[in-house]
Short mmCIF file of C-alpha atoms and ligand atoms in Angstrom, two decimals:
data_model
loop_
_atom_site.label_atom_id
_atom_site.label_comp_id
_atom_site.label_asym_id
_atom_site.label_seq_id
_atom_site.Cartn_x
_atom_site.Cartn_y
_atom_site.Cartn_z
CA MET A 8 101.04 106.17 93.74
CA THR A 9 99.53 108.71 96.13
CA SER A 10 99.60 109.93 99.73
CA PRO A 11 100.43 107.35 102.41
CA ALA A 12 97.58 108.71 104.66
CA ASN A 13 95.58 105.99 106.23
CA SER A 14 92.32 107.57 105.75
CA ARG A 15 90.12 104.58 106.69
CA PRO A 16 87.13 105.94 108.47
CA ALA A 17 86.11 104.75 112.02
CA PHE A 18 84.56 101.28 111.99
CA SER A 19 81.24 100.92 110.43
CA THR A 20 78.40 100.30 112.94
CA PRO A 21 76.08 97.36 112.42
CA GLU A 22 72.55 97.52 113.80
CA GLU A 23 73.38 95.79 117.04
CA LEU A 24 76.59 96.82 118.77
CA ILE A 25 78.16 96.14 122.19
CA LEU A 26 81.13 98.16 123.15
CA VAL A 27 83.85 97.02 125.44
CA LEU A 28 85.61 99.95 127.19
CA ASP A 29 89.20 98.87 127.60
CA PHE A 30 90.87 99.37 130.95
CA GLY A 31 93.98 97.48 129.95
CA GLY A 32 93.06 94.01 131.03
CA GLN A 33 94.83 91.18 129.36
CA THR A 34 91.65 89.44 128.45
CA ALA A 35 89.73 92.64 127.15
CA GLN A 36 89.82 91.42 123.51
CA LEU A 37 88.54 88.00 124.71
CA ILE A 38 85.37 89.73 125.89
CA ALA A 39 84.86 91.07 122.44
CA ARG A 40 85.34 87.75 120.95
CA ARG A 41 82.89 85.98 123.29
CA VAL A 42 80.24 88.52 122.63
CA ARG A 43 80.73 87.94 118.88
CA ASP A 44 80.33 84.24 119.61
CA GLN A 45 76.74 85.15 120.54
CA ASN A 46 76.37 86.58 117.00
CA VAL A 47 76.36 90.16 118.30
CA PHE A 48 78.95 92.60 116.93
CA CYS A 49 81.30 93.79 119.61
CA GLN A 50 84.11 96.36 119.52
CA LEU A 51 86.86 97.15 121.85
CA VAL A 52 87.36 100.98 122.41
CA ARG A 53 89.46 103.17 124.65
CA HIS A 54 88.08 103.52 128.12
CA ASP A 55 87.90 107.28 127.72
CA LEU A 56 86.07 107.34 124.47
CA SER A 57 83.99 110.46 124.61
CA ILE A 58 80.35 110.19 125.56
CA GLU A 59 79.38 111.99 122.36
CA ARG A 60 81.20 109.26 120.30
CA ILE A 61 79.52 106.47 122.29
CA ARG A 62 76.09 108.08 121.73
CA GLU A 63 77.01 108.26 118.05
CA LEU A 64 77.84 104.57 117.87
CA ASN A 65 74.54 103.78 119.62
CA PRO A 66 75.53 100.64 121.35
CA LYS A 67 72.96 98.27 122.90
CA GLY A 68 75.10 97.80 125.97
CA LEU A 69 78.54 98.54 127.44
CA ILE A 70 81.01 96.21 129.09
CA LEU A 71 83.84 97.75 131.23
CA SER A 72 86.88 95.43 130.99
CA GLY A 73 89.36 94.31 133.74
CA GLY A 74 92.59 96.18 134.18
CA PRO A 75 95.83 96.10 136.17
CA ALA A 76 95.18 99.26 138.21
CA SER A 77 93.34 99.73 141.48
CA VAL A 78 90.41 102.18 141.39
CA TYR A 79 91.49 103.87 144.52
CA GLU A 80 94.99 104.73 143.27
CA PRO A 81 95.62 108.20 142.11
CA ASN A 82 95.47 108.52 138.27
CA SER A 83 93.73 105.14 137.87
CA PRO A 84 91.63 105.04 134.75
CA GLN A 85 88.15 106.12 135.45
CA VAL A 86 84.90 105.78 133.67
CA ASP A 87 82.86 108.84 132.58
CA PRO A 88 79.87 108.69 135.01
CA GLN A 89 77.60 109.90 132.17
CA ILE A 90 77.78 106.40 130.66
CA PHE A 91 75.40 105.38 133.45
CA GLU A 92 72.91 107.96 132.24
CA LEU A 93 72.76 106.64 128.65
CA GLY A 94 69.87 104.28 129.54
CA ILE A 95 71.73 101.28 128.22
CA PRO A 96 72.82 98.22 130.32
CA VAL A 97 76.38 98.24 131.72
CA LEU A 98 78.45 95.29 132.80
CA GLY A 99 81.63 95.77 134.71
CA ILE A 100 84.07 92.86 134.78
CA CYS A 101 86.84 92.71 137.54
CA TYR A 102 88.31 96.28 137.50
CA GLY A 103 85.11 97.29 135.66
CA MET A 104 83.08 95.92 138.48
CA ASN A 105 85.19 97.89 140.99
CA LEU A 106 84.34 101.05 139.03
CA VAL A 107 80.70 100.13 139.17
CA GLY A 108 81.13 99.53 142.94
CA GLN A 109 82.94 102.89 143.42
CA MET A 110 80.17 104.69 141.29
CA PHE A 111 77.40 103.38 143.36
CA GLY A 112 78.67 103.85 146.88
CA GLY A 113 80.45 100.48 147.48
CA ARG A 114 83.92 100.43 149.08
CA VAL A 115 86.67 98.92 147.04
CA GLN A 116 89.42 97.41 149.11
CA PRO A 117 92.45 95.23 148.66
CA GLY A 118 90.98 91.77 149.63
CA THR A 119 92.48 90.21 152.75
CA LYS A 120 93.29 87.23 150.40
CA ARG A 121 94.04 87.75 146.86
CA GLU A 122 92.12 85.34 144.69
CA PHE A 123 93.57 83.92 141.54
CA GLY A 124 92.51 80.94 139.52
CA ARG A 125 89.46 78.64 139.68
CA THR A 126 86.98 79.26 142.53
CA GLU A 127 83.67 77.82 143.38
CA CYS A 128 80.96 80.34 143.20
CA GLN A 129 77.39 80.19 144.61
CA THR A 130 74.40 81.63 142.79
CA ILE A 131 72.41 83.48 145.44
CA ALA A 132 69.67 85.43 143.59
CA THR A 133 67.38 85.24 140.63
CA ASP A 134 68.05 87.64 137.80
CA PRO A 135 67.80 87.53 134.00
CA ILE A 136 71.54 87.48 133.78
CA LEU A 137 71.70 84.32 135.96
CA ALA A 138 69.12 82.37 133.81
CA GLY A 139 70.33 78.75 133.40
CA LEU A 140 73.07 79.04 136.00
CA PRO A 141 73.35 76.25 138.53
CA ALA A 142 73.42 76.94 142.26
CA SER A 143 77.22 76.35 142.24
CA SER A 144 79.81 76.64 139.43
CA THR A 145 83.44 77.35 138.82
CA VAL A 146 84.58 80.82 138.00
CA TRP A 147 88.08 82.23 137.19
CA MET A 148 89.13 84.91 139.57
CA SER A 149 92.17 87.12 139.02
CA HIS A 150 91.96 90.09 141.37
CA GLY A 151 93.45 91.68 144.48
CA ASP A 152 90.76 94.31 145.11
CA HIS A 153 87.01 93.78 145.54
CA VAL A 154 83.92 95.57 146.34
CA GLN A 155 83.53 95.03 150.16
CA GLU A 156 80.39 96.74 151.16
CA THR A 157 77.71 98.54 149.31
CA SER A 158 75.42 101.42 150.03
CA GLY A 159 72.50 99.00 149.54
CA LEU A 160 72.27 100.07 145.95
CA LEU A 161 74.10 97.01 144.75
CA ILE A 162 72.43 93.51 145.31
CA PRO A 163 74.75 90.48 145.53
CA LEU A 164 73.94 87.81 142.94
CA MET A 165 76.83 85.49 143.46
CA LYS A 166 79.50 84.88 146.12
CA THR A 167 82.52 82.80 146.88
CA SER A 168 84.03 81.91 150.19
CA THR A 169 86.20 84.86 150.23
CA CYS A 170 84.21 87.33 148.11
CA GLU A 171 80.71 88.36 149.23
CA PHE A 172 80.02 90.33 146.10
CA ALA A 173 81.37 88.10 143.32
CA ALA A 174 78.47 89.24 141.14
CA VAL A 175 76.17 92.27 141.75
CA LYS A 176 73.27 94.25 140.16
CA HIS A 177 72.13 97.65 140.74
CA ARG A 178 68.83 97.78 142.62
CA ASP A 179 67.03 99.80 140.00
CA ARG A 180 69.18 100.07 136.92
CA LYS A 181 70.44 97.53 134.36
CA VAL A 182 74.01 97.87 135.74
CA TYR A 183 75.91 94.72 136.69
CA GLY A 184 79.34 93.73 138.04
CA LEU A 185 81.20 90.49 137.92
CA GLN A 186 84.30 90.12 139.98
CA PHE A 187 85.50 87.10 138.05
CA HIS A 188 86.11 86.70 134.34
CA PRO A 189 83.25 85.35 132.36
CA GLU A 190 85.34 85.64 129.12
CA VAL A 191 87.87 82.94 129.92
CA THR A 192 86.97 79.33 129.33
CA HIS A 193 87.89 78.36 132.91
CA THR A 194 84.68 80.09 133.95
CA GLN A 195 82.34 77.24 133.48
CA TYR A 196 79.23 79.25 132.60
CA GLY A 197 80.87 82.43 131.31
CA GLY A 198 79.42 82.21 127.89
CA LEU A 199 75.99 81.79 129.35
CA LEU A 200 76.43 84.85 131.52
CA LEU A 201 77.70 86.97 128.65
CA GLY A 202 74.92 85.61 126.37
CA ASN A 203 72.36 86.45 129.03
CA PHE A 204 73.73 89.98 129.34
CA VAL A 205 73.90 90.64 125.69
CA LYS A 206 70.62 88.94 124.53
CA THR A 207 68.20 89.18 127.59
CA VAL A 208 69.53 92.28 129.44
CA CYS A 209 70.55 94.33 126.31
CA GLY A 210 67.90 92.85 124.05
CA CYS A 211 70.13 92.01 121.16
CA HIS A 212 68.73 89.49 118.65
CA GLY A 213 72.07 87.91 117.64
CA THR A 214 71.72 88.35 113.91
CA TRP A 215 75.39 89.30 113.20
CA LYS A 216 77.06 86.83 110.97
CA ILE A 217 80.26 86.52 109.14
CA SER A 218 78.47 86.69 105.86
CA SER A 219 76.78 90.08 106.82
CA LEU A 220 80.20 91.34 107.58
CA ILE A 221 81.41 90.28 104.24
CA GLU A 222 78.60 92.16 102.54
CA ARG A 223 79.23 95.24 104.56
CA GLU A 224 82.91 95.13 103.91
CA VAL A 225 82.43 94.61 100.19
CA ALA A 226 80.22 97.60 100.02
CA SER A 227 82.57 99.78 101.93
CA ILE A 228 85.48 98.67 99.76
CA ARG A 229 83.69 99.50 96.64
CA ALA A 230 82.72 102.96 97.91
CA ARG A 231 86.25 103.75 99.04
CA VAL A 232 88.13 102.36 96.01
CA GLY A 233 85.80 103.71 93.29
CA ASN A 234 87.54 102.95 89.91
CA LYS A 235 91.16 102.88 91.39
CA ARG A 236 93.42 99.98 91.48
CA VAL A 237 94.44 98.01 94.63
CA ILE A 238 97.55 95.97 95.22
CA CYS A 239 97.57 93.07 97.49
CA GLY A 240 100.68 91.25 98.63
CA LEU A 241 100.10 87.42 98.92
CA SER A 242 102.21 85.29 101.31
CA GLY A 243 100.39 82.07 100.71
CA GLY A 244 98.89 82.30 104.41
CA VAL A 245 95.44 82.71 105.51
CA ASP A 246 95.30 86.38 106.25
CA SER A 247 96.56 87.70 102.94
CA SER A 248 94.50 85.17 100.99
CA VAL A 249 91.28 86.22 102.77
CA VAL A 250 92.12 89.79 102.02
CA ALA A 251 92.66 89.08 98.35
CA ALA A 252 89.48 86.91 98.16
CA ILE A 253 87.32 89.74 99.63
CA LEU A 254 88.83 92.44 97.45
CA TYR A 255 88.33 90.16 94.39
CA LYS A 256 84.69 89.91 95.40
CA ALA A 257 84.47 93.64 95.89
CA ILE A 258 86.37 94.96 92.84
CA GLY A 259 87.38 92.04 90.65
CA SER A 260 89.66 93.21 87.84
CA GLN A 261 90.76 96.34 89.75
CA LEU A 262 92.76 94.01 92.13
CA SER A 263 96.44 93.18 91.36
CA CYS A 264 98.16 90.54 93.58
CA ILE A 265 101.91 90.30 93.99
CA PHE A 266 103.47 86.99 95.22
CA VAL A 267 107.21 87.09 95.78
CA ASP A 268 108.96 83.68 95.60
CA ASN A 269 111.92 84.08 97.75
CA GLY A 270 113.16 80.56 97.32
CA LEU A 271 112.48 79.98 100.94
CA LEU A 272 108.92 78.70 100.60
CA ARG A 273 107.42 75.21 101.24
CA LYS A 274 107.17 72.65 98.61
CA GLY A 275 104.49 73.46 96.01
CA GLU A 276 103.70 76.96 97.60
CA SER A 277 104.13 78.91 94.46
CA ASP A 278 101.90 76.58 92.48
CA LYS A 279 99.16 76.61 95.05
CA VAL A 280 99.03 80.43 94.96
CA ARG A 281 98.96 80.47 91.19
CA ASP A 282 96.10 77.81 91.27
CA ARG A 283 94.10 79.75 93.84
CA PHE A 284 94.46 83.29 92.56
CA GLN A 285 94.99 82.90 88.78
CA ASN A 286 92.89 79.84 88.01
CA HIS A 287 90.16 79.94 90.64
CA PHE A 288 89.86 83.61 91.39
CA LYS A 289 90.96 85.21 88.10
CA THR A 290 92.97 87.93 89.64
CA ASP A 291 95.81 89.78 87.87
CA LEU A 292 98.54 87.84 89.62
CA HIS A 293 102.25 88.89 89.51
CA VAL A 294 104.51 85.99 90.56
CA VAL A 295 107.99 87.41 91.09
CA ASP A 296 110.72 84.62 91.04
CA ALA A 297 113.35 86.32 93.15
CA SER A 298 114.82 83.12 94.66
CA ALA A 299 118.20 83.63 92.99
CA ARG A 300 118.50 87.19 94.23
CA PHE A 301 117.55 86.20 97.80
CA LEU A 302 120.08 83.20 97.76
CA ASP A 303 122.78 85.58 96.40
CA GLU A 304 122.32 88.13 99.16
CA LEU A 305 122.11 85.38 101.95
CA ALA A 306 125.38 83.54 100.72
CA GLY A 307 127.60 82.83 103.68
CA VAL A 308 125.27 84.33 106.22
CA THR A 309 124.60 82.13 109.39
CA ASP A 310 123.36 84.57 111.97
CA PRO A 311 119.65 84.22 112.27
CA GLN A 312 118.86 87.86 112.88
CA GLN A 313 121.14 88.87 109.93
CA LYS A 314 119.19 86.34 107.75
CA ARG A 315 115.87 88.01 108.87
CA MET A 316 117.16 91.53 108.08
CA ILE A 317 118.34 90.47 104.71
CA ILE A 318 115.17 88.55 103.77
CA GLY A 319 113.08 91.50 105.02
CA ARG A 320 115.09 94.16 103.06
CA VAL A 321 115.24 92.19 99.85
CA PHE A 322 111.46 91.42 100.03
CA ILE A 323 110.73 95.13 100.36
CA GLU A 324 112.88 95.99 97.37
CA VAL A 325 111.49 93.25 95.16
CA PHE A 326 107.88 94.05 96.09
CA ARG A 327 108.28 97.78 95.63
CA LYS A 328 109.82 97.39 92.18
CA GLU A 329 107.02 95.06 91.11
CA ALA A 330 104.40 97.43 92.70
CA GLU A 331 105.96 100.35 90.84
CA SER A 332 105.38 98.45 87.49
CA ILE A 333 101.64 98.26 88.07
CA PRO A 334 100.16 101.46 86.53
CA ASP A 335 97.63 103.43 88.50
CA ALA A 336 97.96 101.47 91.76
CA HIS A 337 96.52 103.61 94.50
CA PHE A 338 95.76 101.36 97.49
CA LEU A 339 97.77 98.63 99.28
CA ALA A 340 95.67 95.99 101.01
CA GLN A 341 97.03 94.42 104.25
CA GLY A 342 95.86 91.61 106.50
CA THR A 343 96.04 93.53 109.83
CA LEU A 344 93.81 91.72 112.40
CA TYR A 345 91.98 93.06 115.30
CA PRO A 346 94.53 91.85 118.01
CA ASP A 347 97.26 93.74 116.08
CA VAL A 348 95.24 96.96 116.28
CA ILE A 349 94.57 96.39 119.98
CA GLU A 350 98.26 95.64 120.79
CA SER A 351 99.08 99.07 119.40
CA GLY A 352 97.65 100.23 122.69
CA ALA A 353 96.59 103.41 120.98
CA ASN A 354 93.23 104.90 119.98
CA HIS A 355 91.26 101.87 119.08
CA ASP A 356 88.58 103.88 117.40
CA GLY A 357 88.86 106.50 114.75
CA PRO A 358 91.18 107.57 112.02
CA ALA A 359 93.88 108.51 114.48
CA ALA A 360 94.51 104.92 115.48
CA THR A 361 98.17 103.98 115.20
CA ILE A 362 98.54 100.54 114.09
CA LYS A 363 101.31 98.12 115.16
CA ALA A 364 103.84 97.62 112.43
CA HIS A 365 102.36 94.27 111.57
CA HIS A 366 102.48 92.98 108.05
CA ASN A 367 101.61 89.56 106.89
CA VAL A 368 103.77 89.74 103.75
CA GLY A 369 106.96 90.16 105.53
CA GLY A 370 107.11 93.77 106.56
CA LEU A 371 106.05 96.41 104.17
CA PRO A 372 106.91 99.92 105.16
CA GLU A 373 104.41 102.76 105.30
CA GLN A 374 106.83 104.69 102.80
CA LEU A 375 105.68 102.64 99.95
CA GLY A 376 103.24 105.53 99.42
CA PHE A 377 99.87 103.77 99.07
CA GLU A 378 96.65 104.38 100.89
CA LEU A 379 96.08 101.31 103.12
CA ILE A 380 93.00 99.05 103.04
CA GLU A 381 92.63 96.69 105.92
CA PRO A 382 89.50 94.63 105.52
CA LEU A 383 90.25 92.29 108.54
CA ARG A 384 90.89 95.11 111.01
CA ASP A 385 87.82 94.26 113.08
CA LEU A 386 88.34 90.51 113.19
CA PHE A 387 90.06 87.87 115.32
CA LYS A 388 91.95 85.04 113.64
CA ASP A 389 89.03 82.43 114.01
CA GLU A 390 86.64 84.91 112.37
CA VAL A 391 89.18 85.41 109.54
CA ARG A 392 89.09 81.61 109.05
CA ARG A 393 85.22 81.61 108.91
CA MET A 394 85.25 84.42 106.55
CA GLY A 395 87.81 82.58 104.27
CA LEU A 396 85.61 79.53 104.18
CA GLU A 397 82.57 81.72 103.34
CA LEU A 398 84.59 83.25 100.55
CA GLY A 399 85.39 79.88 99.00
CA LEU A 400 88.92 79.31 100.22
CA THR A 401 89.77 75.66 100.97
CA ASP A 402 89.91 73.99 104.27
CA GLU A 403 93.52 73.28 103.70
CA LEU A 404 94.45 76.92 103.26
CA VAL A 405 92.18 78.18 105.97
CA TRP A 406 93.54 75.91 108.61
CA ARG A 407 97.11 76.27 107.44
CA HIS A 408 99.74 76.43 110.26
CA PRO A 409 101.45 79.80 110.47
CA PHE A 410 104.72 80.12 108.47
CA PRO A 411 107.20 82.72 109.32
CA GLY A 412 108.04 85.49 106.85
CA PRO A 413 111.72 84.37 106.61
CA GLY A 414 110.36 80.85 105.90
CA LEU A 415 112.81 78.03 105.32
CA GLY A 416 115.54 80.63 105.81
CA VAL A 417 115.34 80.26 109.50
CA ARG A 418 114.73 76.50 109.42
CA CYS A 419 117.69 75.66 107.37
CA LEU A 420 120.29 76.28 110.15
CA GLY A 421 123.70 77.52 109.20
CA GLU A 422 124.56 78.56 105.62
CA LEU A 423 121.72 78.52 103.12
CA SER A 424 122.28 76.99 99.68
CA ALA A 425 119.92 75.68 96.96
CA PRO A 426 120.64 72.07 97.66
CA ARG A 427 120.28 72.30 101.38
CA LEU A 428 117.02 74.14 101.00
CA ALA A 429 115.79 71.49 98.58
CA LYS A 430 116.57 68.83 101.18
CA LEU A 431 114.65 70.66 103.88
CA ARG A 432 111.68 71.30 101.59
CA GLU A 433 111.41 67.66 100.80
CA ALA A 434 111.68 66.56 104.50
CA ASP A 435 109.15 69.23 105.49
CA ALA A 436 106.66 68.10 102.88
CA ILE A 437 106.86 64.58 104.34
CA VAL A 438 106.26 65.77 107.84
CA MET A 439 103.10 67.83 106.53
CA GLU A 440 101.83 64.86 104.46
CA GLU A 441 102.06 62.33 107.26
CA LEU A 442 100.49 64.62 109.77
CA ARG A 443 97.57 65.15 107.48
CA LEU A 444 97.25 61.42 106.75
CA ALA A 445 97.28 60.65 110.37
CA GLY A 446 94.57 63.27 110.98
CA LEU A 447 96.80 65.07 113.36
CA TYR A 448 97.37 68.41 111.43
CA ARG A 449 94.48 70.25 113.20
CA GLN A 450 95.39 68.98 116.63
CA ILE A 451 98.86 70.66 116.19
CA GLN A 452 99.16 74.27 115.85
CA GLN A 453 102.58 74.31 114.23
CA ALA A 454 104.80 71.64 112.76
CA PHE A 455 107.85 71.70 110.51
CA ALA A 456 111.17 70.19 109.75
CA VAL A 457 114.51 71.89 110.55
CA LEU A 458 117.84 70.98 108.84
CA LEU A 459 120.57 70.94 111.19
CA PRO A 460 124.12 72.21 110.43
CA VAL A 461 125.86 68.97 111.51
CA HIS A 462 126.86 65.72 109.87
CA THR A 463 126.49 62.49 111.56
CA VAL A 464 127.70 58.99 110.72
CA GLY A 465 125.33 56.32 109.45
CA VAL A 466 125.32 52.99 107.65
CA MET A 467 123.34 52.38 104.55
CA GLY A 468 123.58 49.04 102.78
CA ASP A 469 127.20 48.18 103.28
CA GLY A 470 128.51 51.63 103.26
CA ARG A 471 129.30 54.18 105.83
CA THR A 472 127.43 57.62 105.38
CA TYR A 473 128.23 60.96 106.77
CA GLU A 474 125.21 63.18 106.21
CA GLU A 475 122.91 65.76 107.65
CA VAL A 476 120.20 65.64 110.35
CA VAL A 477 116.58 66.67 110.24
CA ALA A 478 114.82 67.70 113.34
CA VAL A 479 110.99 67.48 113.52
CA ARG A 480 109.17 70.06 115.59
CA ALA A 481 105.43 69.99 116.47
CA VAL A 482 103.79 72.13 119.10
CA SER A 483 100.39 72.71 120.75
CA THR A 484 99.71 76.20 121.68
CA ASP A 485 96.92 78.71 122.20
CA ASP A 486 98.69 81.83 121.39
CA PHE A 487 102.27 81.01 120.20
CA MET A 488 103.62 82.85 123.29
CA THR A 489 103.88 79.59 125.28
CA ALA A 490 103.83 76.15 123.70
CA ASP A 491 104.07 72.49 124.58
CA TRP A 492 105.86 69.99 122.42
CA PHE A 493 103.24 67.68 120.95
CA PRO A 494 103.21 64.04 122.21
CA MET A 495 103.50 62.58 118.75
CA PRO A 496 102.37 58.92 118.53
CA HIS A 497 105.42 56.68 118.07
CA ASP A 498 104.18 54.98 114.82
CA ILE A 499 103.73 58.43 113.18
CA LEU A 500 107.20 59.39 114.27
CA GLN A 501 108.55 56.08 112.82
CA LYS A 502 106.80 56.74 109.45
CA ILE A 503 108.15 60.20 109.31
CA SER A 504 111.60 59.10 110.12
CA THR A 505 111.73 56.17 107.72
CA ARG A 506 110.31 58.25 104.91
CA ILE A 507 112.79 61.19 105.36
CA ILE A 508 115.79 58.90 105.56
CA ASN A 509 114.75 56.84 102.52
CA GLU A 510 113.47 59.60 100.35
CA VAL A 511 115.57 62.66 101.15
CA ARG A 512 119.12 62.19 99.73
CA GLY A 513 121.74 63.44 102.05
CA VAL A 514 119.91 62.91 105.33
CA ASN A 515 120.79 59.98 107.53
CA ARG A 516 119.26 60.92 110.88
CA VAL A 517 115.92 62.36 112.16
CA VAL A 518 115.26 63.62 115.77
CA TYR A 519 112.21 64.85 117.39
CA ASP A 520 112.22 68.22 119.37
CA ILE A 521 110.83 67.65 122.92
CA SER A 522 111.40 71.09 124.27
CA SER A 523 108.53 73.46 125.22
CA LYS A 524 108.41 77.21 125.07
CA PRO A 525 109.70 78.76 127.28
CA PRO A 526 112.48 78.27 127.64
CA SER A 527 112.95 77.15 124.01
CA THR A 528 111.19 79.04 121.21
CA ILE A 529 109.03 77.42 118.49
CA GLU A 530 111.52 78.14 115.76
CA TRP A 531 115.08 77.03 116.04
CA GLU A 532 116.58 80.26 114.84
P1 XMP B 5 109.09 81.72 118.35
O1 XMP B 5 110.09 80.99 117.57
O2 XMP B 5 109.44 83.10 118.73
O3 XMP B 5 107.85 81.84 117.40
O4 XMP B 5 108.56 80.97 119.48
C1 XMP B 5 106.49 82.25 117.60
C2 XMP B 5 105.69 82.34 116.32
O5 XMP B 5 106.23 83.35 115.51
C3 XMP B 5 106.66 82.78 114.34
N1 XMP B 5 107.95 83.50 113.94
C4 XMP B 5 107.96 84.41 112.97
N2 XMP B 5 107.05 84.90 112.10
N3 XMP B 5 108.70 86.29 111.07
C5 XMP B 5 107.41 85.80 111.15
O6 XMP B 5 106.58 86.27 110.34
C6 XMP B 5 109.72 85.85 111.95
O7 XMP B 5 110.79 86.32 111.76
C7 XMP B 5 109.23 84.93 112.87
N4 XMP B 5 109.97 84.21 113.89
C8 XMP B 5 109.14 83.41 114.33
C9 XMP B 5 106.83 81.34 114.61
O8 XMP B 5 106.79 80.56 113.32
C10 XMP B 5 105.76 81.07 115.53
O9 XMP B 5 104.51 80.83 114.88
#
C-alpha cells in the first residue's frame, strides 16, 4: 500500500466543452446535465475559477448559474469581467442573468412582486436562441431580483406580465440572460433554449457520447495505473458494478474485487455478484463471508444508529483485512458520482477538490492508505446507468433500486437474528418478484419489505397463530429527499400479501405503508 494522496488530475477536456460557473444555485448541476442531454460535455466549476484556467480548458461557451445571493449585496459572488472578453458566448441564468445585467449597465432591483413557480412568458424577438419557440410558453421562475432597466445594451427577447426582461441578449455580443430556469422540466421549452444556446450560438456539434467517455476513461485509467493493482469494493449496486466493469475493461487481470457478505443482503445477492464478476467478467473476485461475525457483533442491539455504527465498523475491518491480503494493491476504486463532488461545496476543479465522504461500499475511510481512482466522478446517476448498459451490465442490475449500506439490518426492526433475517429475505424477494412481474419495478424508485418487532394473532386452518408482521414499502421519488407512497394496485397488494403469508413461515400479517416523506422517512429505521 502507498500514500493516500488523491492525485487524480483535473478532469480531462473533451473537444467540445461547456462550463457552468456555479454561483450556488440549487439547480446548477441540473444545467450541466441538461447540456449533456444535448450530447455536449459540460462541467460545473467554481464561479471564481481563474481566467487562465478557463482559457486552458478552452470551453465553447459559459453558463452562469443561479444562486441565492443578490448581486447588489456586499460580498455577493461576482464574475470576473474578463470572461466577457474571451470571445465565447455567455448565458446567465437567474442570478447569472443579474450579473450580466449589472455588467452591461442594467439596474438589478428587488422586484415589486417576487416570482416563483410557473409563469406564462411571451417571446418578443427573433434570435437564434429562440428558434422553434412559440409566441407564448410556460417558464419556471424562482427569483426576487430582476433586471429592471438597461442601458440599451441589452435587448429584451422574452417577457412576462411582471418581468419586462425575462430573457435578454447583448446588442453586439453573444451574451444572453434568462431570468427563468431553462434547466428544470417545468420550463416547457427549456431543453430547446439550452440546445439552441449550445449548438447554434456556441457552435457545438453534439458528438459527445457515453461510449466516447468510456474510451477516454479507459485510456486515462491505463495511463495512471501502469502495471499496478487496483482494488474495487463491490456492493452489488449499480455504481460499484460500473466502476468494476470499466476497470476490468481498462486493466483486466490487474483488478481485484472484494465483496463482503455481511449476512444482511437480499436473497441471491452474493450469487449474482459471483455470476457477474467471476463468470461473466473474469475478475479476481474475493467474496468474504463475514455474516457470522456481523450477527455476533449485532446481537442484542435494537437501536438503529447503533446498528449502523456496528455494521460500518465491522465492514471496514473485514474489508481492510482482505485488502491487506492482496499483494501489491496500490489503488482503491470508488464510485463517487458527480453530485457527490458538487455537494462537497469545495473546489470543483483540480486536484485540491475535497470530496464528500461518500462511499458506495458502506464507508471506507481515507486511512486505508490507497490512492483513489474515481472513474464516475464526472457523471450523474442516469449517465452511470447508460455507461453500465454500454459496458454490458444487465438491465436488472442497472435499474436496481438503491439498497442501503446497512441492508436488511435496518429493515429487520428490533433484534437481529439469522431466522428473522431469513424471514425478511424471503418476504422481500416476493415483493421484488411480484413488482417485476407486474411491470411496476421501474415505476417505483424504491420498494422493500420490513419485518416488524411485533407479534399478532391470526388463524390458520383450525389453529390460532401468534406470529410476526411484514410491512411493505414502495415510494415514488425524484431525489429520495422527498417521496410519495406509491399507489399500489390492489390486486398486486393482494398477491404480495397472500404469497408472503403462505410462503414465509412465521408471518401471519402484511401491511402496506401509506406514509410520505416528510414527515416519515423511506426506511423504517
Ligand atoms: P431515508 O430513510 O433517510 O432514506 O428517507 C433516503 C435514502 O437513503 C437510503 N438510506 C441509506 N443508505 N446507508 C445507506 O447507504 C444508510 O444508513 C441509509 N439510510 C437510508 C434509503 O434506502 C433511501 O434510498
